[in-house]
Short mmCIF file of C-alpha atoms and ligand atoms in Angstrom, two decimals:
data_model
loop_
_atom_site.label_atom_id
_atom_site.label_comp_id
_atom_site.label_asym_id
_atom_site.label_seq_id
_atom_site.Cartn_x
_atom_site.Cartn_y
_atom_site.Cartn_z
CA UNK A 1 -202.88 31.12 -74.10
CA UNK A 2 -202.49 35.05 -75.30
CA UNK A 3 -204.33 36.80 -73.41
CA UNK A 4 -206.04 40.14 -75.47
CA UNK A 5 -207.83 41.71 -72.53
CA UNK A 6 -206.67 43.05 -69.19
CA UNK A 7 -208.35 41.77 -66.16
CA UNK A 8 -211.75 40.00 -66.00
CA UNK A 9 -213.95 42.89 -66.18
CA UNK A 10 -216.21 42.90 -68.93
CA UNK A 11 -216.72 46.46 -68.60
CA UNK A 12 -215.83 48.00 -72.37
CA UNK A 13 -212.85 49.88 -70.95
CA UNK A 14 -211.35 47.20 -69.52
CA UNK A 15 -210.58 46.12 -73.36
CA UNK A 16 -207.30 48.45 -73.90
CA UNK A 17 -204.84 46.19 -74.81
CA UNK A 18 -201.13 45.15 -73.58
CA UNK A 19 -198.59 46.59 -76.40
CA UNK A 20 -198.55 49.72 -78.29
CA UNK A 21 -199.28 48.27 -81.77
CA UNK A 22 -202.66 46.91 -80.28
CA UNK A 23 -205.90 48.93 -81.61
CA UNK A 24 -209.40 49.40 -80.49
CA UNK A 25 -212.35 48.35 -82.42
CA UNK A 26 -213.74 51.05 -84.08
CA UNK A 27 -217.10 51.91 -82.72
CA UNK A 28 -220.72 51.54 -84.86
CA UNK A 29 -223.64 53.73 -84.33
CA UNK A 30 -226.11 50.87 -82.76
CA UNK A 31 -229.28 50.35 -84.40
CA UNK A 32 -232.75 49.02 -82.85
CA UNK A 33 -233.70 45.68 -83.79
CA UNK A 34 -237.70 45.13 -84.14
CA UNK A 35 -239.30 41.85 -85.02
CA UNK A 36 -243.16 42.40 -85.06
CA UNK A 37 -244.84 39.60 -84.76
CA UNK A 38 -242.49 37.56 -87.11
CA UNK A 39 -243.16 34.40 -88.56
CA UNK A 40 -241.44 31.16 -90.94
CA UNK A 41 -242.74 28.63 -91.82
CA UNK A 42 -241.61 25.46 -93.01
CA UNK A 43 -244.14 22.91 -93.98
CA UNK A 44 -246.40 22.49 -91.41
CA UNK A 45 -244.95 23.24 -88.01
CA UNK A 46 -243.42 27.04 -87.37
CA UNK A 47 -240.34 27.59 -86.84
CA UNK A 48 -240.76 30.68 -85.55
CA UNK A 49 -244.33 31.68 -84.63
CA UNK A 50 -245.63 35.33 -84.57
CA UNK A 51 -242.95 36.41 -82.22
CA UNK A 52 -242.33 40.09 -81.38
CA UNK A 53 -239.02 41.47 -79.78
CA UNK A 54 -237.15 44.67 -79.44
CA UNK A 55 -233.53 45.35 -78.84
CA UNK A 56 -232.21 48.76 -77.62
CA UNK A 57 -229.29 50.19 -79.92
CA UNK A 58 -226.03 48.68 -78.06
CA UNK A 59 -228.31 46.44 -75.88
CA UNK A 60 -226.77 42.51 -75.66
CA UNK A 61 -230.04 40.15 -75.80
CA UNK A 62 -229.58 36.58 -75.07
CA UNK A 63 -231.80 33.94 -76.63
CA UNK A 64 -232.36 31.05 -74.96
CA UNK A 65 -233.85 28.19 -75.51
CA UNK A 66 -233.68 24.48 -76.58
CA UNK A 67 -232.27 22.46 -79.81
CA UNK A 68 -234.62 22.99 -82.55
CA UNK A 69 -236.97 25.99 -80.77
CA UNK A 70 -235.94 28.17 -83.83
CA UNK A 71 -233.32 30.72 -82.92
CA UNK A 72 -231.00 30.00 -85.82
CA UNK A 73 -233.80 30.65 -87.86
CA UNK A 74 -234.74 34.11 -85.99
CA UNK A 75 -231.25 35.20 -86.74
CA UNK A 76 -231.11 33.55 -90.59
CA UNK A 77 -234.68 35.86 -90.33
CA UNK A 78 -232.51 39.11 -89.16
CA UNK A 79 -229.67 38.76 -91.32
CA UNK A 80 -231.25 38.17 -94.48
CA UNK A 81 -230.76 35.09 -95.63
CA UNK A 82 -234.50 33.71 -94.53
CA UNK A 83 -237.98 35.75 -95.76
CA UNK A 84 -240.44 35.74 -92.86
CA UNK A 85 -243.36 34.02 -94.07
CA UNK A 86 -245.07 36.75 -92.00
CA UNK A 87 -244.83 39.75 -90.02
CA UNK A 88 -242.13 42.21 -90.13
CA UNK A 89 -238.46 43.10 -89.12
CA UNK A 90 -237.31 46.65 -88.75
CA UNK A 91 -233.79 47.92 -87.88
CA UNK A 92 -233.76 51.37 -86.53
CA UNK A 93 -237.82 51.34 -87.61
CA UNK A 94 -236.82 51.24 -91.45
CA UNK A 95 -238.77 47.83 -92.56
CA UNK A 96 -236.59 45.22 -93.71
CA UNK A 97 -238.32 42.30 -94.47
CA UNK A 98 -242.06 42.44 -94.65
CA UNK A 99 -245.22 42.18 -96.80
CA UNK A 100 -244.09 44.81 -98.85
CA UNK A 101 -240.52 45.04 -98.87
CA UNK A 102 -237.50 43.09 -98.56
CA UNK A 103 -233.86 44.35 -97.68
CA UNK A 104 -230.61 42.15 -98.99
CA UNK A 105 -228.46 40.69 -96.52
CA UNK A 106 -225.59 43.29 -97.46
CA UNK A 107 -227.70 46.21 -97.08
CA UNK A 108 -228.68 45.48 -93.52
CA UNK A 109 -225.95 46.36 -91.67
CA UNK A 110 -226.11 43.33 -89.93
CA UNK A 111 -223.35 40.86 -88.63
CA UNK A 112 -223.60 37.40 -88.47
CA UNK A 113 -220.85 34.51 -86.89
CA UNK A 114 -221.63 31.18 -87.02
CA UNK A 115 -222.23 28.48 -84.95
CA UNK A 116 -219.29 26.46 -86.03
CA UNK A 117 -216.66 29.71 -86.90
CA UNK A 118 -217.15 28.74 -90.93
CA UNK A 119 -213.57 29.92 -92.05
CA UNK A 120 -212.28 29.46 -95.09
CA UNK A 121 -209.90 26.88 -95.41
CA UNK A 122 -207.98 27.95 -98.60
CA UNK A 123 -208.09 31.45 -97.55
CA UNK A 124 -205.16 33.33 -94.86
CA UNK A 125 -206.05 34.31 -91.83
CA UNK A 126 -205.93 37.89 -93.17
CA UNK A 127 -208.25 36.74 -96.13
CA UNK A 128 -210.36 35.38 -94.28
CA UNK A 129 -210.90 38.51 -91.93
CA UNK A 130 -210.77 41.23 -94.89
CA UNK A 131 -213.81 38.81 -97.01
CA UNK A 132 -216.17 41.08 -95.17
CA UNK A 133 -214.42 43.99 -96.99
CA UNK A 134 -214.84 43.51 -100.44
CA UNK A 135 -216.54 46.46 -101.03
CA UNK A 136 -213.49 48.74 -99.53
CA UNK A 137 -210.10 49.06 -102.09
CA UNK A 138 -207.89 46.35 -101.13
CA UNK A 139 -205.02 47.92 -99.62
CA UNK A 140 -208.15 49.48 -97.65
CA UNK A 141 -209.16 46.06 -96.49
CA UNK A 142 -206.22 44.36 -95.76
CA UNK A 143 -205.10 47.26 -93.12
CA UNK A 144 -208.78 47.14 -91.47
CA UNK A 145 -208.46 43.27 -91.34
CA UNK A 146 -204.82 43.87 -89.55
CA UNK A 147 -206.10 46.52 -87.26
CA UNK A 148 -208.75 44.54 -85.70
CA UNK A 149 -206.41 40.80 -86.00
CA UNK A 150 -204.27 42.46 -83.77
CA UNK A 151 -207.45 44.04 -81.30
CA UNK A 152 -207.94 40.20 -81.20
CA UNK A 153 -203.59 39.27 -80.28
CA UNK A 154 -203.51 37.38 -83.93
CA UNK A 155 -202.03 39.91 -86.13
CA UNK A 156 -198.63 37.29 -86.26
CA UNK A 157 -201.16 34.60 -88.23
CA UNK A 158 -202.22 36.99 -90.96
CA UNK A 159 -200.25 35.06 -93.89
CA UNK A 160 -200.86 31.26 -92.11
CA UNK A 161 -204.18 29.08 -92.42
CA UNK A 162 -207.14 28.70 -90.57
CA UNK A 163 -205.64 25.27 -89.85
CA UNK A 164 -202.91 25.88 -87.84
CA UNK A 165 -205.08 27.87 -85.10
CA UNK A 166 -206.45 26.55 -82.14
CA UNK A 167 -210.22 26.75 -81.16
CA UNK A 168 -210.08 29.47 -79.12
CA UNK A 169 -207.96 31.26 -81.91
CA UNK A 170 -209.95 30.47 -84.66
CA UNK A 171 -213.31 31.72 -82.59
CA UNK A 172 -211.29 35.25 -82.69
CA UNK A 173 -210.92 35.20 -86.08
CA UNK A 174 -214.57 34.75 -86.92
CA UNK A 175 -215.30 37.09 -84.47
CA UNK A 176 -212.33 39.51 -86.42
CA UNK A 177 -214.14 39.17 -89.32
CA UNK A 178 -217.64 38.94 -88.18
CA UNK A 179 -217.14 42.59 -86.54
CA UNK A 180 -214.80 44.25 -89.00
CA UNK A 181 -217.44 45.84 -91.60
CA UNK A 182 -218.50 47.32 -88.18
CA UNK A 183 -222.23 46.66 -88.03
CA UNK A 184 -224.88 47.56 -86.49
CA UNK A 185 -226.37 44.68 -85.61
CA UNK A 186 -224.51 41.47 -84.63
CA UNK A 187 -225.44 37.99 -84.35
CA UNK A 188 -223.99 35.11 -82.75
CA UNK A 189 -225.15 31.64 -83.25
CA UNK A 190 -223.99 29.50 -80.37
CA UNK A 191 -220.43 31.44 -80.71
CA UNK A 192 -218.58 28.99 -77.82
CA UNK A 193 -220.51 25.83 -78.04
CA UNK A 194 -217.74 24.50 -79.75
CA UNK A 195 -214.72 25.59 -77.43
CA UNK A 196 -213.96 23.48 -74.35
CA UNK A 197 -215.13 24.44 -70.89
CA UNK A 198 -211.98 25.79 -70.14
CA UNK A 199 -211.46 28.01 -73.08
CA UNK A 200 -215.50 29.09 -72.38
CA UNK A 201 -215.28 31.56 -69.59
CA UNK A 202 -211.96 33.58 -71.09
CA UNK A 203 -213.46 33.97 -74.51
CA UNK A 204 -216.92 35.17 -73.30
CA UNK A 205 -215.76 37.38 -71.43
CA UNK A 206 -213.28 38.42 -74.07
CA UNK A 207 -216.68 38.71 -76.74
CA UNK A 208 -218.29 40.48 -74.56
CA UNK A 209 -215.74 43.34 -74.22
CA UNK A 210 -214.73 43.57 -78.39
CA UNK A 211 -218.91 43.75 -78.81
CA UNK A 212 -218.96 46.34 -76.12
CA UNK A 213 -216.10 48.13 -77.28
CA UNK A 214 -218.03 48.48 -81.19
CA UNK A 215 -220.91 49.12 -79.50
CA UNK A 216 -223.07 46.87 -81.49
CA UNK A 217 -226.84 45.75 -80.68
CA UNK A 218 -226.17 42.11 -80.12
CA UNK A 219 -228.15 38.99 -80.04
CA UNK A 220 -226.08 35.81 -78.65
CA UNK A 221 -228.17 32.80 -78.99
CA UNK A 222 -227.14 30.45 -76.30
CA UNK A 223 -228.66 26.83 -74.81
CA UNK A 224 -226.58 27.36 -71.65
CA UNK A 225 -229.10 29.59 -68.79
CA UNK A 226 -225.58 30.46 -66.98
CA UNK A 227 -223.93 31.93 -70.23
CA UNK A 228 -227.26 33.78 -70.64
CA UNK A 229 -227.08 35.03 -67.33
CA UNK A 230 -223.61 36.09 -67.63
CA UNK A 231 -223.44 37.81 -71.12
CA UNK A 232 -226.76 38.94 -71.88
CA UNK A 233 -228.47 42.70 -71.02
CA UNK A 234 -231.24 40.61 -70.99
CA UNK A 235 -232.49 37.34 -71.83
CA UNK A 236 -235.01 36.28 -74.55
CA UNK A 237 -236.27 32.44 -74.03
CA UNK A 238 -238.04 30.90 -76.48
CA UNK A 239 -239.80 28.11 -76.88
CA UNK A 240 -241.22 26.06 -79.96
CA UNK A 241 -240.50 29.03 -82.31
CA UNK A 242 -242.13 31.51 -79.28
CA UNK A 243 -240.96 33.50 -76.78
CA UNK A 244 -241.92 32.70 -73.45
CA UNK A 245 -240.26 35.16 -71.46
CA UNK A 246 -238.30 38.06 -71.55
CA UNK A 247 -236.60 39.98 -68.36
CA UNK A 248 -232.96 40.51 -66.58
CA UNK A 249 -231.19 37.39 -65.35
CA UNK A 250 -232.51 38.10 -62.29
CA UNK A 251 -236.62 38.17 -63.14
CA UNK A 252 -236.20 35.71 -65.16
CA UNK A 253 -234.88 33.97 -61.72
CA UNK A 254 -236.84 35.28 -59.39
CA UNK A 255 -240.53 35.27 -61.28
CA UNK A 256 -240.19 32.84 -64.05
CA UNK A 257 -243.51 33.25 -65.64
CA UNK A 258 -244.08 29.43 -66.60
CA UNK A 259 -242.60 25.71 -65.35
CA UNK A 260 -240.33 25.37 -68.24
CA UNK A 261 -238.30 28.93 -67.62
CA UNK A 262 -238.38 28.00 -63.61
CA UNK A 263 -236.84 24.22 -64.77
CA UNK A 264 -233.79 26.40 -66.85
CA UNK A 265 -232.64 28.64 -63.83
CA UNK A 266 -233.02 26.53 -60.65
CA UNK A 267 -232.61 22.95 -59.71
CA UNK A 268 -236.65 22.20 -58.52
CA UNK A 269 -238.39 19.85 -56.93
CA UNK A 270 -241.58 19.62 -58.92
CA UNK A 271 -245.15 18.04 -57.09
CA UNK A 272 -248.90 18.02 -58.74
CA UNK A 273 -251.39 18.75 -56.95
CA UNK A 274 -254.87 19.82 -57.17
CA UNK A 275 -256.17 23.29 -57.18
CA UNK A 276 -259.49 23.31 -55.05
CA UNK A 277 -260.62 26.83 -54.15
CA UNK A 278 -258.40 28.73 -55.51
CA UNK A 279 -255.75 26.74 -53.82
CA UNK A 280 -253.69 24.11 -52.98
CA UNK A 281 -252.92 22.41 -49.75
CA UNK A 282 -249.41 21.76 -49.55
CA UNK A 283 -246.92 20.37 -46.67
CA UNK A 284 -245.90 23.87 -46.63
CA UNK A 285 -249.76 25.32 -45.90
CA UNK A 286 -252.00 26.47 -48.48
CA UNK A 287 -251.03 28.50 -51.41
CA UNK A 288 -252.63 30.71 -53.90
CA UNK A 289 -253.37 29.11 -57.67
CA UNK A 290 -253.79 32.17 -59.64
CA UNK A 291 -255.95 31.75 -62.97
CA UNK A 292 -255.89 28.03 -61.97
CA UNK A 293 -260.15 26.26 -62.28
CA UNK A 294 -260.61 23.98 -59.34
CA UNK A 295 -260.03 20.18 -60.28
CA UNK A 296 -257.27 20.95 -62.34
CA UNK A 297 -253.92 19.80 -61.57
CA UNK A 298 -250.93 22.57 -60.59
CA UNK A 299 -247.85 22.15 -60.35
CA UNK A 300 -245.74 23.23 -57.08
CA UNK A 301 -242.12 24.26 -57.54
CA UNK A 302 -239.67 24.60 -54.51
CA UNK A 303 -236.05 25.40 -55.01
CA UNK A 304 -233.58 22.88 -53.60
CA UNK A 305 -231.46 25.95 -52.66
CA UNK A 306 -234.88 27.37 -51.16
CA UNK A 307 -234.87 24.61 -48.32
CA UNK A 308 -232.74 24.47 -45.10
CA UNK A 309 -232.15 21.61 -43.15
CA UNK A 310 -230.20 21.35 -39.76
CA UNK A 311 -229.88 18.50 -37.60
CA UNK A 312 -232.57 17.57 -35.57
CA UNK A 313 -232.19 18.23 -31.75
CA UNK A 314 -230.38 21.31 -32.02
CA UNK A 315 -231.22 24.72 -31.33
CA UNK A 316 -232.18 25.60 -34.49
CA UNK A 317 -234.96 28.45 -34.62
CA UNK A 318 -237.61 28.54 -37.38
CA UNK A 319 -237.55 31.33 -39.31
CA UNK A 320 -240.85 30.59 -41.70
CA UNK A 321 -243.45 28.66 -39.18
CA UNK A 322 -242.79 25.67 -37.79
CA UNK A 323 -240.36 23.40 -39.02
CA UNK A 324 -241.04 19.60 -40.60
CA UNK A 325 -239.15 16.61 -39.53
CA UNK A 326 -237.44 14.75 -41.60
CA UNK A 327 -234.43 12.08 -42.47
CA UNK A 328 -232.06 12.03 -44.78
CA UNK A 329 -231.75 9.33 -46.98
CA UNK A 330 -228.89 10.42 -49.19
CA UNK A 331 -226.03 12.62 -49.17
CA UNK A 332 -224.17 14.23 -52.51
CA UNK A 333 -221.12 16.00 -52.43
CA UNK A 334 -221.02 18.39 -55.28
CA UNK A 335 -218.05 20.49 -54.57
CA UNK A 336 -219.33 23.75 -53.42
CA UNK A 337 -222.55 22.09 -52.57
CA UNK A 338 -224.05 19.26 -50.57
CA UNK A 339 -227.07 18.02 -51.89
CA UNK A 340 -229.60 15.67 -49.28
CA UNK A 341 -232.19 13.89 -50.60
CA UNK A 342 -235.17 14.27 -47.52
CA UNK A 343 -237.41 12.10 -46.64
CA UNK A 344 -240.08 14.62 -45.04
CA UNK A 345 -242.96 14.97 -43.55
CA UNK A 346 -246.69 15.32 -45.46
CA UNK A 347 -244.19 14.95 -49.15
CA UNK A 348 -244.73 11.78 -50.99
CA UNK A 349 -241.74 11.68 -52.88
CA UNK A 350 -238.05 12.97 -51.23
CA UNK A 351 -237.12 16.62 -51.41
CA UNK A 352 -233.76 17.58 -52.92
CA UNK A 353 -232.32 19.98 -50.69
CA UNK A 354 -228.92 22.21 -51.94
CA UNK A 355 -226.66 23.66 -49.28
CA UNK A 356 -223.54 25.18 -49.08
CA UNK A 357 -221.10 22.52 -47.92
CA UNK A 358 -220.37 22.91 -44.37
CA UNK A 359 -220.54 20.34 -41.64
CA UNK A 360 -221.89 17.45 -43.03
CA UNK A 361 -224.60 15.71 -42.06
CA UNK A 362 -224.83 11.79 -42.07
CA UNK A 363 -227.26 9.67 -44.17
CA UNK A 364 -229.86 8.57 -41.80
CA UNK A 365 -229.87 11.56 -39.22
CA UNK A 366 -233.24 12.66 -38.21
CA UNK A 367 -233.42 16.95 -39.63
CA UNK A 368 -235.47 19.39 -39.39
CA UNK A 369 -236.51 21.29 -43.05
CA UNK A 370 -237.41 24.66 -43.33
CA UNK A 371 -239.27 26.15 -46.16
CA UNK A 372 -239.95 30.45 -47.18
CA UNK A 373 -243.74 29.57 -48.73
CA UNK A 374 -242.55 32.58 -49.91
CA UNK A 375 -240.38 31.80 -52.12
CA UNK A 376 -242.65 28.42 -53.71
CA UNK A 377 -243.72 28.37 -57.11
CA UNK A 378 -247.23 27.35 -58.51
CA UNK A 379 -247.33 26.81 -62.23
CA UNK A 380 -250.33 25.18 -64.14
CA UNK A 381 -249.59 21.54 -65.17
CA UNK A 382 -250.05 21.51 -68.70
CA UNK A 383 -247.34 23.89 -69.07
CA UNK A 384 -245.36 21.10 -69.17
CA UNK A 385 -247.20 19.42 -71.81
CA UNK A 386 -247.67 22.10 -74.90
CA UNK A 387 -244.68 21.38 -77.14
P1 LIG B 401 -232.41 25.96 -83.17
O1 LIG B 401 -231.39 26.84 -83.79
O2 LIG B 401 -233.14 26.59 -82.03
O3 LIG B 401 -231.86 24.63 -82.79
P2 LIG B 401 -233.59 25.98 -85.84
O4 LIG B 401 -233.96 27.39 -86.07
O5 LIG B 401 -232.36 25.48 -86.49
O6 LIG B 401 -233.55 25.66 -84.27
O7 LIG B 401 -234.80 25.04 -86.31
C1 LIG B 401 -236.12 25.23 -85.87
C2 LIG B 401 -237.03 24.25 -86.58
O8 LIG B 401 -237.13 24.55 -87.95
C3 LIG B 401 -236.56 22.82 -86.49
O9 LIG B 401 -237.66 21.99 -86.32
C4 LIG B 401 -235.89 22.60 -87.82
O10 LIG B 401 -235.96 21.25 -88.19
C5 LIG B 401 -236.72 23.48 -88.74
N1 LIG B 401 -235.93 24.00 -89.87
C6 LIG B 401 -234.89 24.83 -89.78
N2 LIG B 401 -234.40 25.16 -90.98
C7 LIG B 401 -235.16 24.47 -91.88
C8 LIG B 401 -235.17 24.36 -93.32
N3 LIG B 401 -234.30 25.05 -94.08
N4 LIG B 401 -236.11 23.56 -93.88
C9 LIG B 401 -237.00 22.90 -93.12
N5 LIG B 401 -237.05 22.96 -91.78
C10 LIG B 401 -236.14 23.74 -91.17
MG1 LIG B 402 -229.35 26.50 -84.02
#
């Protein structure tokens, strides 16, 4: 495979390019992106419900979520192609869809490439990049479309089909022609979903440096939390057309604000339990229920990673009270990772338990767990259960 980049930094200077004839992308001025309180209806159910979001000119937002949540419709809502059935959406705080006022697609400034490339079958390569262009004189076009085919290591295609490219190689070209008119704003719907796992990590990493290298405010809507993690600024993650939460990788991680963002970033092992006092009494001691009335039902959320376990017998000192026994009941190698299902003491059901494979131990040896209460999680139950 051609590679376009040097290295596997994403960093936007790590996109000069092998060869003399290879160009940079030319840079946009970023714009903000605003949705206030945005919403679209169809029929009953929203598809996207009052949601509110701002990106920073040149910021890369994530959005993350599950099949049918609405984020091709938040970026159909961007773009131009949907009306919000309410609220707003302001680029650089100039309204473009509203109440009052509604912006065409063209006159936006915004980018869009689709989920599944969309090229055009009976156009070339160099057609296909230079149909963003039709506005520029076409001698204009054509040497804009070359310039960035060859920032993208396909400048040899320009006079062949879309059909004789390969996945990865058509995903540049959309990407060529998505970025060529230079906006301000670009979209991404699902951009590698349709690339194979191996093809995955080179051409995000390979986005990520052409988007940093224009500059533009992007929003890459994703269903994978470790391509979030890896591409975005920050990550969006919505939910049945709302946003749930919004924070770095690494708050979204640490202090997921509800059960469902917890379930996307960490394997968990999930028990109910009711809150009495303010609490709950867990194997682990008691723990705080914030917000939580007593008699209804919480939900306690421990990390498998969040657990060690060493043989029982040995020397083993307790960093986090006293350790609980327990026996292991199954063993999973998973590479990197061996993952024990515990039987242990005061749980009803096993734990899950993560570790770094090492020496292994046996199914049926006696262990002793150790949990950080620190690092447990206490959602409210019905998170779970609103849609
Ligand atoms: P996602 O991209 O997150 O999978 P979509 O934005 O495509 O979700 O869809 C969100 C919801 O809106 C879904 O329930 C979908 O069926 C509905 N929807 C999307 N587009 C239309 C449309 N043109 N007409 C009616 N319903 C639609
Ligand atoms: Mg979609």
């Amino acid at each position: 495979m051609a590679k376009w980049f040097f290295g596997k930094s994403s960093k936007a200077d790590a996109g000069v390019l092998p060869g003399a004839r290879m160009a940079r992308a030319g840079a946009t001025v970023a714009a903000k992106l605003t949705f206030d309180a945005v919403t679209k209806a169809y029929g009953e159910r929203p598809a996207v419900d009052g949601l509110s979001l701002e990106i920073a000119p040149g910021e890369v937002v994530c959005l993350l979520g599950p099949s049918g949540c609405g984020k091709t419709t938040l970026l159909r809502l961007a773009v131009g192609v949907e009306r919000p059935s309410g609220g707003r959406i302001l680029i650089n705080d100039r309204e473009v869809a509203g109440a009052g006022r509604f912006v065409q697609p063209e006159d936006r400034g915004v980018g869009l490439m689709f989920q599944d490339f969309a090229l055009f079958p009976h156009l070339t390569i160099l057609e296909n990049v230079a149909f963003g262009l039709r506005a520029l004189p076409r001698e204009d076009a054509r040497r804009e479309a070359l310039l960035i085919l060859s920032r993208v290591g396909l400048e040899r295609y320009a006079e062949q089909y879309p059909h004789i490219l390969s996945g990865g190689q058509q995903q540049r070209v959309a990407l060529a022609r998505a970025i060529v008119p230079r906006p301000a704003v670009m979209l991404m719907d699902e951009p590698f979903s349709g690339l194979d796992v191996q093809l995955r990590d080179a051409m995000q990493e390979e986005t990520l440096a052409l988007i940093r290298e224009t500059r533009a405010t992007s929003m890459i809507v994703t269903h994978h939390p470790e391509e979030a993690m890896r591409l975005g600024d920050r990550i969006a993650v919505m939910r049945a057309g709302r946003l749930v939460q919004t924070g770095s990788a690494e708050e979204l991680y640490r202090r997921p604000a509800a059960l469902f963002v917890a379930r996307l970033f960490s394997e968990i092992n999930e028990m109910e339990m009711q809150v009495a006092g303010g609490r709950i009494a867990t194997p682990i001691g008691a723990l705080p229920a914030p917000g939580l009335a007593d008699g209804t039902l919480a939900t306690l959320c421990i990390r498998e990673r969040g657990i060690s376990v060493v043989p029982a017998g040995g020397n083993g000192k307790a960093a986090h009270g006293a350790p609980l026994k327990g026996r292991v009941r199954n063993a999973k190698f998973l590479g990197d990772a061996v993952r024990y299902e515990v039987v242990a003491e005061g749980f009803d059901a096993p734990l899950n338990v993560r570790v770094a494979a090492g020496e292994a131990i046996l199914k049926g040896s006696e262990v002793l767990l150790e949990i950080d209460p620190g690092q447990a999680l206490v959602f409210p139950s019905h998170d779970d259960k609103t849609p």
